[in-house]
């Protein structure tokens, strides 16, 4: 029988990327079950908002610019686009957090598949802490980009480790912020490279649905789709929002970066404490103690 993937160990760039796909393959069914149950409502809302947004956009491209509707449609489109973007960001954040919670439970159970109830329990526990931390992270990155693009990119890469540290170590934002700077020292390019490659993969996956939607919306007048436009928009909107689940890959990869850097900086001592905690706690759903 094949042994489950060991999370806490040293990896190079190629191993991090390969093991991200391996972990996803080994945990595909239980992980995506948790994702659909916890994030399913927001995926559905995202589908609806996407359809309405692109229908309004299509109407703008095909209307008579001298008509009365030409004055109100841009406002409708803008409001719809803002709602759609907000739902999109919220769905991405939920997918990211569910994946981190799944990995955290997986680690606490000594590489055993988590149950849906355990993942949901972790999700509820960390939701508001992660929400507040994410707002702070966005402000930090924005400030970095205001001063110059390079500091923004640097801070964005470092801050990518903060949320995984909070969830996996059950820590505060301050502790995670300091630790992310400490463990990424001399390894910034490794983390940046992993994030870049995984983001590229997610971007390509998203374009599978995004490009056809744009073509249908802008080229409706030339394609003569007639009654097929709405069904096609619905189909590709469903596909576009389902493909958001590809964000599990960057989440897994960033976690593996964290495990790699933590193991390199802290050695086997941390692994021993985690294993001891798992053996001394019969209740697998109990959250790990905070570390400062």
C-alpha atoms as one frame of an Amber mdcrd trajectory, in Angstrom:
protein
   0.000   0.000   0.000   1.306   3.425  -0.981   2.290   5.598   1.953   0.592
   9.006   2.258   2.696  12.003   1.381   4.797  13.388   4.234   4.247  17.122
   4.578   7.065  18.148   6.905  10.252  17.518   4.976  12.831  19.337   2.878
  11.957  19.841  -0.788  13.481  21.681  -3.728  11.478  23.680  -6.277  10.591
  20.711  -8.486   9.579  18.535  -5.542   7.287  21.244  -4.167   5.480  21.547
  -7.508   5.291  17.777  -8.063   4.189  17.012  -4.504   1.465  19.670  -4.747
  -0.113  17.683  -7.572   0.548  14.405  -5.750  -1.172  15.633  -2.585  -4.134
  16.865  -4.636  -4.389  13.517  -6.419  -4.216  11.490  -3.189  -6.819  13.660
  -1.430  -8.978  14.634  -4.405 -12.332  13.199  -3.293 -12.379  14.231   0.398
 -10.813  17.640  -0.323 -13.224  18.522  -3.121 -16.144  17.217  -1.101 -15.251
  19.717   1.619 -14.779  22.458  -0.982 -18.153  21.869  -2.635 -20.029  21.643
   0.657 -18.428  24.702   2.288 -17.894  26.861  -0.817 -20.754  25.565  -2.974
 -23.154  28.398  -2.103 -20.633  31.061  -3.111 -19.793  29.192  -6.317 -23.517
  29.220  -7.164 -23.795  32.953  -6.396 -20.688  33.498  -8.513 -22.287  31.696
 -11.459 -25.424  33.848 -11.236 -23.502  37.113 -10.875 -21.196  36.185 -13.778
 -24.148  35.507 -16.096 -25.845  38.808 -15.226 -22.597  40.777 -15.561 -21.791
  39.443 -19.020 -25.398  39.767 -20.181 -25.290  43.467 -19.241 -21.941  43.823
 -20.978 -23.317  42.181 -24.110 -26.303  44.545 -24.073 -23.946  47.522 -23.876
 -22.044  46.404 -26.958 -25.196  45.785 -28.969 -27.429  48.716 -27.979 -28.053
  51.911 -29.849 -25.841  54.486 -28.121 -28.467  57.195 -28.730 -31.188  55.325
 -26.851 -32.347  55.981 -23.313 -30.982  52.641 -22.074 -27.502  53.666 -23.197
 -27.363  56.023 -20.221 -28.402  53.508 -17.565 -26.662  50.342 -18.814 -23.096
  51.409 -17.929 -24.146  51.965 -14.312 -25.903  48.586 -14.187 -22.849  46.914
 -15.643 -20.515  48.650 -13.185 -22.605  47.592 -10.160 -22.912  44.037 -11.484
 -19.175  43.841 -12.184 -18.342  45.045  -8.663 -20.672  42.455  -7.111 -19.236
  39.726  -9.340 -15.652  40.712  -8.431 -16.479  40.717  -4.708 -18.086  37.266
  -4.909 -15.093  36.046  -6.917 -12.601  37.244  -4.292 -14.721  35.795  -1.481
 -14.943  32.424  -3.216 -11.190  32.350  -3.815 -10.564  33.180  -0.148 -12.942
  30.431   0.999 -11.313  27.868  -1.289  -7.892  28.875   0.004  -8.950  28.667
   3.670 -10.745  25.322   3.274  -7.605  23.867   1.672  -5.404  25.134   4.508
  -7.815  23.751   7.113  -7.830  20.388   5.332  -4.021  20.283   5.365  -3.907
  21.316   9.025  -6.283  18.519  10.063  -4.387  16.082   7.830  -1.194  16.996
   9.663  -2.767  16.737  13.128  -4.118  13.280  12.285  -0.656  12.036  11.246
  -1.292  12.063   7.481  -4.800  10.624   7.757  -7.730  11.830   5.653  -9.808
  14.439   7.524 -13.575  14.230   7.782 -15.892  16.959   6.532 -16.912  17.786
  10.118 -13.284  18.284  11.147 -12.529  20.571   8.202 -15.721  22.562   8.876
 -14.776  22.895  12.537 -11.360  24.303  11.650 -12.904  26.592   9.028 -15.311
  28.135  11.545 -12.564  28.477  14.137 -10.129  30.323  11.861 -12.550  32.252
   9.651 -12.612  35.608  11.445  -8.929  35.451  12.418  -7.950  34.791   8.810
 -10.382  37.456   7.562  -8.819  40.119   9.785  -5.302  38.965   8.939  -6.071
  39.043   5.202  -7.229  42.673   5.438  -3.965  43.603   7.174  -1.962  41.711
   4.545  -3.724  43.548   1.706  -2.911  46.896   3.316   0.745  45.895   3.750
   1.055  44.806   0.112  -0.731  47.929  -1.165   1.641  50.133   0.825   4.557
  48.227  -0.698   3.244  48.853  -4.224   2.645  52.539  -3.454   6.298  53.068
  -2.563   7.472  51.001  -5.513   6.459  47.850  -7.403   9.431  45.783  -6.207
   8.694  46.182  -2.442   5.097  45.200  -3.170   6.185  42.010  -4.933   8.656
  41.219  -2.150   6.076  41.763   0.611   3.422  39.845  -1.322   5.669  36.786
  -1.477   6.609  36.983   2.206   3.009  37.584   3.306   1.867  34.514   1.358
   3.234  32.428   4.242   1.327  34.283   6.981  -2.098  32.631   6.607  -0.664
  29.074   6.385   1.334  29.721   9.581  -1.769  31.042  11.365  -3.860  28.005
  10.427  -1.247  25.274  10.788   0.319  26.553  14.026  -2.848  28.171  15.439
  -0.879  31.368  15.948  -1.569  35.087  16.070  -0.984  37.461  13.163   2.053
  39.010  14.861   3.716  35.656  15.413   2.993  34.531  11.838   4.198  37.857
  10.407   7.547  37.638  12.223   8.026  33.970  11.437   7.302  34.418   7.726
  10.150  36.946   7.464  12.448  34.711   9.496  11.979  31.449   7.598  11.909
  32.962   4.101  15.375  34.492   4.558  17.660  33.298   1.727  14.715  31.407
   0.175  12.611  34.244  -1.233  13.150  33.254  -4.858  12.052  29.684  -4.159
   8.714  30.817  -2.726   8.237  33.425  -5.460   8.951  30.851  -8.174   6.448
  28.373  -6.750   3.748  31.042  -6.434   4.440  32.292  -9.973   4.237  28.819
 -11.548   1.076  27.859  -9.669  -0.559  31.206 -10.454   0.268  30.666 -14.110
  -1.415  27.261 -14.028  -4.510  28.743 -12.372  -4.545  31.581 -14.916  -4.437
  29.142 -17.835  -7.247  27.103 -16.270  -9.342  30.232 -15.827  -8.815  31.290
 -19.450 -10.464  28.066 -20.622 -13.801  29.608 -19.695 -12.882  33.298 -19.544
 -11.840  33.655 -23.188 -15.019  32.069 -24.662 -17.211  34.227 -22.400 -15.456
  37.370 -23.631 -15.785  36.300 -27.273 -19.500  35.558 -26.858 -20.100  38.858
 -25.080 -18.174  41.154 -27.428 -18.761  39.278 -30.678 -22.447  38.489 -30.281
 -23.410  40.949 -33.007 -20.983  39.358 -35.475 -21.466  35.706 -34.489 -25.277
  35.765 -34.852 -25.766  33.499 -31.832 -29.430  34.486 -31.446 -31.030  32.138
 -28.906 -27.739  30.404 -28.090 -26.105  33.338 -26.298 -27.729  32.854 -22.871
 -27.229  29.046 -22.745 -23.573  29.475 -23.781 -23.008  32.182 -21.187 -24.538
  29.964 -18.501 -22.386  26.979 -19.508 -19.132  28.942 -19.544 -20.065  30.835
 -16.362 -20.547  27.501 -14.588 -17.216  26.289 -15.968 -15.471  29.541 -14.999
 -16.618  29.342 -11.382 -15.966  25.608 -11.080 -12.426  26.196 -12.308 -11.903
  28.511  -9.336 -11.320  25.274  -7.447  -7.916  25.235  -9.155  -6.874  27.688
  -6.418  -6.320  24.631  -4.219  -3.001  24.154  -6.033  -1.417  27.475  -4.956
  -2.717  26.858  -1.425  -1.119  23.401  -1.282   2.114  24.659  -2.840   2.465
  27.566  -0.388   1.901  25.152   2.501   4.633  22.868   1.184   6.912  25.922
   0.935   6.156  26.672   4.578   6.849  23.070   5.653  10.099  23.063   3.687
  11.336  26.370   5.145  10.246  25.517   8.695  12.003  22.162   8.511  15.154
  23.790   7.151  15.227  26.448   9.887  13.916  24.420  12.841  14.928  20.848
  12.038  13.336  17.748  13.466  12.534  19.329  16.825   9.302  20.854  15.537
   8.341  17.583  13.854   8.872  15.753  17.134   6.623  18.183  19.023   3.865
  17.838  16.445   4.040  14.021  16.550   3.989  14.053  20.350   0.972  16.344
  20.346  -0.871  14.033  17.979  -0.145  10.958  20.129  -1.105  12.579  23.402
  -4.431  13.884  22.164  -7.205  11.367  21.609  -9.553  13.976  20.246  -8.313
  14.512  16.702 -10.576  17.507  16.194  -8.965  19.506  19.043  -7.100  22.513
  17.756  -3.338  22.776  18.340  -2.122  25.012  21.116  -0.981  28.484  20.189
   2.752  29.022  19.708   4.485  32.343  20.375
